[in-house]
XYZ file of C-alpha atoms in Angstrom:
341
model
C -1.121 24.290 -7.373
C 0.024 20.923 -8.997
C 2.418 19.868 -11.586
C 3.874 16.550 -12.282
C 6.015 15.369 -15.139
C 4.690 12.217 -16.456
C 6.579 9.241 -15.893
C 6.134 6.108 -18.147
C 2.711 4.771 -17.977
C 1.846 1.527 -17.262
C -1.162 -0.372 -19.182
C -4.328 -0.415 -17.528
C -4.418 -4.106 -15.835
C -6.367 -5.658 -13.366
C -6.046 -8.366 -10.945
C -7.376 -10.425 -8.390
C -6.048 -12.885 -5.841
C -7.499 -16.029 -4.497
C -5.661 -19.081 -2.844
C -6.316 -22.578 -2.225
C -4.216 -24.245 0.667
C -1.787 -27.223 0.850
C 1.022 -27.275 -0.810
C 0.119 -27.177 -4.033
C -2.852 -25.501 -5.952
C -4.374 -25.798 -9.276
C -4.844 -23.198 -11.207
C -4.672 -21.688 -15.254
C -1.383 -21.523 -16.696
C -0.240 -17.903 -15.746
C -0.326 -15.300 -18.313
C 2.202 -12.781 -16.453
C 1.192 -9.940 -19.439
C -2.126 -10.240 -19.224
C -3.893 -6.838 -19.252
C -7.692 -5.741 -20.430
C -9.398 -2.668 -20.048
C -12.831 -2.177 -18.267
C -15.299 -1.080 -20.457
C -18.995 -0.548 -20.397
C -19.617 -4.114 -22.155
C -17.984 -6.191 -19.618
C -14.770 -7.498 -18.132
C -14.442 -10.959 -20.407
C -11.201 -9.745 -21.689
C -9.518 -9.251 -18.432
C -7.179 -11.937 -16.733
C -6.420 -11.684 -12.929
C -3.039 -12.287 -12.168
C -2.071 -12.281 -8.687
C -0.159 -14.388 -6.114
C -3.094 -16.662 -5.635
C -4.924 -18.516 -8.765
C -5.047 -16.634 -12.264
C -8.728 -16.516 -13.258
C -11.012 -14.541 -15.620
C -12.629 -11.573 -13.719
C -15.849 -12.534 -14.638
C -15.480 -15.793 -12.805
C -13.836 -14.036 -9.673
C -15.872 -14.875 -6.469
C -16.909 -12.620 -4.259
C -17.544 -8.639 -4.138
C -14.366 -7.414 -6.541
C -13.372 -4.050 -7.275
C -10.093 -3.270 -9.468
C -8.692 0.237 -9.636
C -6.387 0.475 -12.843
C -3.728 2.846 -13.695
C -6.488 5.268 -15.320
C -7.622 6.300 -11.879
C -4.738 6.475 -10.360
C -2.739 8.336 -12.715
C -5.802 11.080 -11.746
C -4.702 11.511 -7.836
C -4.070 14.873 -7.045
C -1.272 13.806 -3.955
C -0.796 10.281 -4.096
C -0.050 10.200 -0.183
C -2.952 8.710 1.194
C -4.998 5.392 0.386
C -8.471 7.761 0.507
C -7.423 9.063 -3.280
C -6.802 5.558 -4.650
C -10.022 3.917 -3.237
C -12.338 6.770 -3.176
C -14.703 5.326 -5.740
C -14.331 1.633 -4.597
C -18.337 0.735 -3.059
C -18.184 -0.713 0.388
C -15.060 0.559 1.952
C -14.570 4.063 3.964
C -10.978 5.706 4.327
C -10.691 8.467 6.766
C -7.282 10.221 6.327
C -6.214 12.704 9.143
C -5.019 15.733 8.981
C -4.814 16.180 5.496
C -1.864 13.673 5.628
C -0.922 9.951 5.205
C -2.204 8.781 8.735
C -5.428 6.390 7.746
C -8.359 4.470 9.272
C -9.583 1.939 6.851
C -13.327 -0.322 7.099
C -14.839 -2.206 4.496
C -18.570 -2.788 4.382
C -18.074 -1.255 8.086
C -15.635 -4.094 9.122
C -12.431 -3.562 10.042
C -11.826 -2.167 13.859
C -10.933 1.268 13.419
C -8.177 2.063 16.346
C -5.646 5.000 16.816
C -3.389 3.754 14.373
C -4.015 1.411 11.681
C -6.782 -1.264 11.199
C -7.667 -4.744 11.650
C -9.366 -7.592 9.938
C -8.059 -6.237 6.509
C -5.493 -8.137 4.683
C -3.353 -5.690 3.329
C -0.963 -7.095 0.782
C 1.976 -5.320 -1.277
C 3.571 -7.109 -4.059
C 2.458 -10.155 -2.425
C 4.178 -9.263 0.854
C 1.615 -8.831 3.897
C 1.509 -5.903 5.715
C -0.647 -7.278 8.494
C 1.393 -8.129 11.898
C 1.281 -11.776 13.347
C -2.213 -10.559 15.048
C -3.840 -9.601 11.866
C -3.171 -5.872 12.478
C -1.780 -3.607 9.787
C -0.369 -0.647 11.742
C -0.082 1.397 9.011
C 0.265 1.813 5.297
C 3.294 4.178 5.188
C 5.300 1.651 3.330
C 2.842 2.434 0.290
C 3.878 4.973 -2.138
C 0.585 5.479 -4.247
C 2.097 7.149 -6.751
C 4.255 4.021 -7.962
C 1.250 1.932 -7.385
C 0.030 -0.122 -11.233
C -3.289 -1.322 -9.496
C -5.088 -1.995 -6.451
C -7.714 -5.476 -6.039
C -10.101 -5.077 -3.372
C -12.342 -7.770 -2.278
C -15.228 -6.710 0.164
C -16.072 -9.283 2.907
C -14.745 -12.518 4.595
C -12.071 -13.859 2.591
C -10.315 -16.134 5.474
C -10.464 -19.113 2.995
C -7.746 -17.581 0.975
C -6.091 -15.461 2.977
C -6.220 -16.251 6.627
C -8.033 -14.999 9.571
C -6.772 -11.286 9.268
C -8.908 -10.704 6.418
C -12.825 -11.267 8.297
C -13.599 -8.053 6.385
C -11.415 -8.174 3.206
C -8.668 -7.837 1.273
C -6.863 -4.891 -0.321
C -4.318 -6.518 -2.890
C -1.834 -3.637 -3.998
C 0.644 -4.128 -6.948
C 3.315 -1.522 -7.714
C 4.585 -0.880 -11.157
C 7.694 -3.171 -12.486
C 10.341 -2.997 -15.179
C 8.833 -5.807 -17.327
C 5.544 -4.291 -18.535
C 6.873 -0.678 -19.507
C 9.832 1.083 -21.292
C 12.749 1.580 -19.268
C 11.962 4.733 -17.405
C 14.303 7.562 -15.663
C 11.710 9.848 -13.820
C 11.398 12.870 -11.571
C 7.864 14.228 -10.398
C 7.243 17.328 -8.554
C 3.871 18.251 -6.929
C 2.848 20.944 -4.614
C -0.107 22.073 -3.241
C -2.150 23.970 -0.181
C -0.957 23.541 3.510
C 2.988 23.871 2.552
C 2.680 20.459 0.658
C 5.083 19.325 -1.772
C 6.085 16.160 -2.839
C 9.110 14.643 -4.828
C 9.567 11.253 -6.859
C 12.412 9.650 -8.248
C 12.064 6.360 -10.376
C 14.430 4.098 -12.351
C 13.539 0.689 -14.091
C 15.225 -1.386 -16.828
C 15.057 -5.279 -17.951
C 17.370 -7.884 -19.447
C 16.208 -10.998 -20.761
C 16.138 -12.825 -17.564
C 15.663 -9.967 -15.226
C 14.098 -6.318 -14.395
C 13.739 -4.041 -11.912
C 12.365 -0.825 -10.567
C 13.336 1.464 -7.884
C 11.715 4.247 -6.606
C 12.150 6.920 -3.743
C 10.493 10.030 -2.306
C 10.093 12.670 -0.141
C 6.958 14.459 0.969
C 5.633 17.106 3.768
C 3.099 19.083 4.855
C 1.548 21.114 7.559
C -1.506 19.586 7.249
C -5.286 21.269 7.842
C -4.945 21.913 11.558
C -2.250 23.339 13.889
C 0.608 21.358 15.197
C -0.586 18.584 12.115
C 2.738 18.704 10.416
C 4.013 15.322 8.705
C 6.992 14.359 6.466
C 7.921 11.164 4.792
C 10.621 9.170 3.053
C 9.579 6.003 0.698
C 12.765 3.935 -0.494
C 11.702 0.952 -2.905
C 12.934 -1.779 -5.210
C 11.367 -4.641 -6.741
C 13.561 -7.266 -8.835
C 11.846 -10.188 -10.952
C 14.478 -13.144 -11.992
C 13.381 -15.239 -14.540
C 15.741 -18.212 -13.078
C 14.144 -20.998 -15.568
C 11.157 -21.179 -17.590
C 9.002 -22.403 -14.807
C 10.612 -20.806 -11.973
C 10.134 -16.965 -11.137
C 11.586 -14.896 -8.015
C 10.479 -11.593 -6.967
C 12.669 -9.907 -4.420
C 11.084 -6.821 -2.733
C 13.017 -4.417 -0.434
C 11.310 -0.927 1.186
C 11.611 1.279 3.740
C 10.109 4.129 5.287
C 10.045 6.786 7.525
C 7.151 8.988 8.546
C 6.680 11.649 11.306
C 3.533 13.295 12.289
C 2.888 15.444 15.292
C -0.661 14.721 16.923
C -3.132 17.391 17.457
C -5.904 15.309 19.231
C -9.277 16.340 19.528
C -10.617 19.617 20.841
C -13.808 19.589 22.850
C -16.956 21.291 21.168
C -16.358 24.660 23.057
C -12.579 24.757 21.139
C -14.363 23.703 17.735
C -16.908 26.602 18.053
C -13.664 28.836 18.579
C -11.688 27.499 16.139
C -12.140 24.082 14.347
C -8.167 24.110 13.265
C -6.663 24.383 16.825
C -4.989 21.756 18.177
C -6.084 20.560 22.152
C -3.547 22.698 24.249
C -2.463 19.931 25.622
C -0.816 18.306 22.301
C 0.472 21.616 21.058
C 2.425 22.166 25.009
C 3.407 18.462 25.232
C 4.675 18.241 21.748
C 2.558 14.868 20.963
C 3.976 13.110 17.409
C 4.120 9.837 16.261
C 7.622 8.325 14.272
C 7.583 5.322 12.349
C 10.808 3.691 10.849
C 10.466 0.483 8.613
C 12.852 -1.587 6.725
C 11.291 -4.847 4.989
C 13.055 -7.469 2.642
C 10.894 -10.364 1.086
C 10.840 -12.864 -1.594
C 7.952 -14.041 -3.415
C 8.360 -17.172 -5.936
C 6.407 -19.178 -8.041
C 7.621 -22.741 -9.467
C 5.299 -24.660 -11.572
C 5.543 -27.992 -10.875
C 3.584 -29.758 -13.599
C 0.514 -28.691 -15.808
C -2.179 -26.645 -13.802
C 0.176 -27.107 -10.604
C 2.302 -24.404 -9.014
C 3.709 -23.947 -5.800
C 3.772 -20.285 -4.730
C 5.715 -19.204 -1.578
C 6.860 -15.835 0.567
C 9.244 -15.068 2.804
C 9.907 -11.926 4.795
C 11.383 -10.232 7.177
C 10.430 -6.574 8.892
C 11.448 -4.599 11.621
C 10.142 -1.302 12.788
C 10.952 1.138 15.280
C 8.097 3.155 16.590
C 8.771 6.246 19.028
C 5.361 8.368 20.050
C 5.398 11.434 22.590
C 2.022 11.431 24.777
C 1.544 14.142 27.635
C 3.126 11.511 30.182
C 5.958 9.910 28.515
C 8.100 9.078 25.275
C 7.205 5.194 24.181
C 9.708 3.377 22.254
C 8.683 -0.044 20.762
C 10.524 -1.942 18.415
C 9.205 -4.836 16.782
C 10.819 -7.737 14.433
C 8.412 -9.510 12.061
C 9.315 -12.241 10.261
C 6.865 -14.495 8.044
C 6.623 -17.245 5.741
C 4.202 -18.901 3.594
C 3.993 -21.643 0.916
C 0.540 -22.831 -1.084
């Protein structure tokens, strides 16, 4: 069963991000409220609004797909990227154990690893989820129920986004308090394998700022033995209009994700019972747990007509614990970052 008490719906909006390196970039004057609908007649009414350069959709170079609100509202569980990106051509998402753990590739590129992906630049409200090596360890920070639109650029995009985007870019924009009525919503979903998810959202605005806060808790048993998971997501986005020519967005996010690891059974075990866990993983109680906190600022300043200065500064701390047959591994990673364009 699946029952959702609907939140305030965001208007269908589309965006695509491109950048020109250097301290200043030329671009059309931004229209932060630009919206459009994908119609069979074409995309001429869509203005792409993103951290790089605003261009009409029909003029955007490269193979680009925008996943809008009408598609995102139909996600049955909203816990993994496979639901949001299922209809995007050229992208493959492998979701493991019916949980949040996923692998992503674009046009066959993006090195699949035991956790995460390389070669795909992932942005969440302008803040990169990739580490300095270009590796995005996971997408646990994203609560897909709160996403407003997703832009997917297929193919090398290093000139715009750096070396971590050799396969493409996934740019994720969440809902905000600016383009929607003030809301205070609660939704609850449930399903098979003891799955359930609860989500609370709260947003508002004043003349000079707007905000949106969300928190969710989800868990399930997975579709195999010893594949249970649970997660907590907290997210806050605040926009400040400091002056008519200077806008600042503050983002804070925290996530905690735990999943049991059933490992892969051999072919005889699959014939016997494809849902069983590898005996070693269950006996040794193999699991992985990620705790992460990120805070960042994304700003845009108009220097002159058709001249904007964009900057991003953020800090991230990740605590990762993994139990394997011989030991329990602990890693703490601190990842500050900054960008100016």
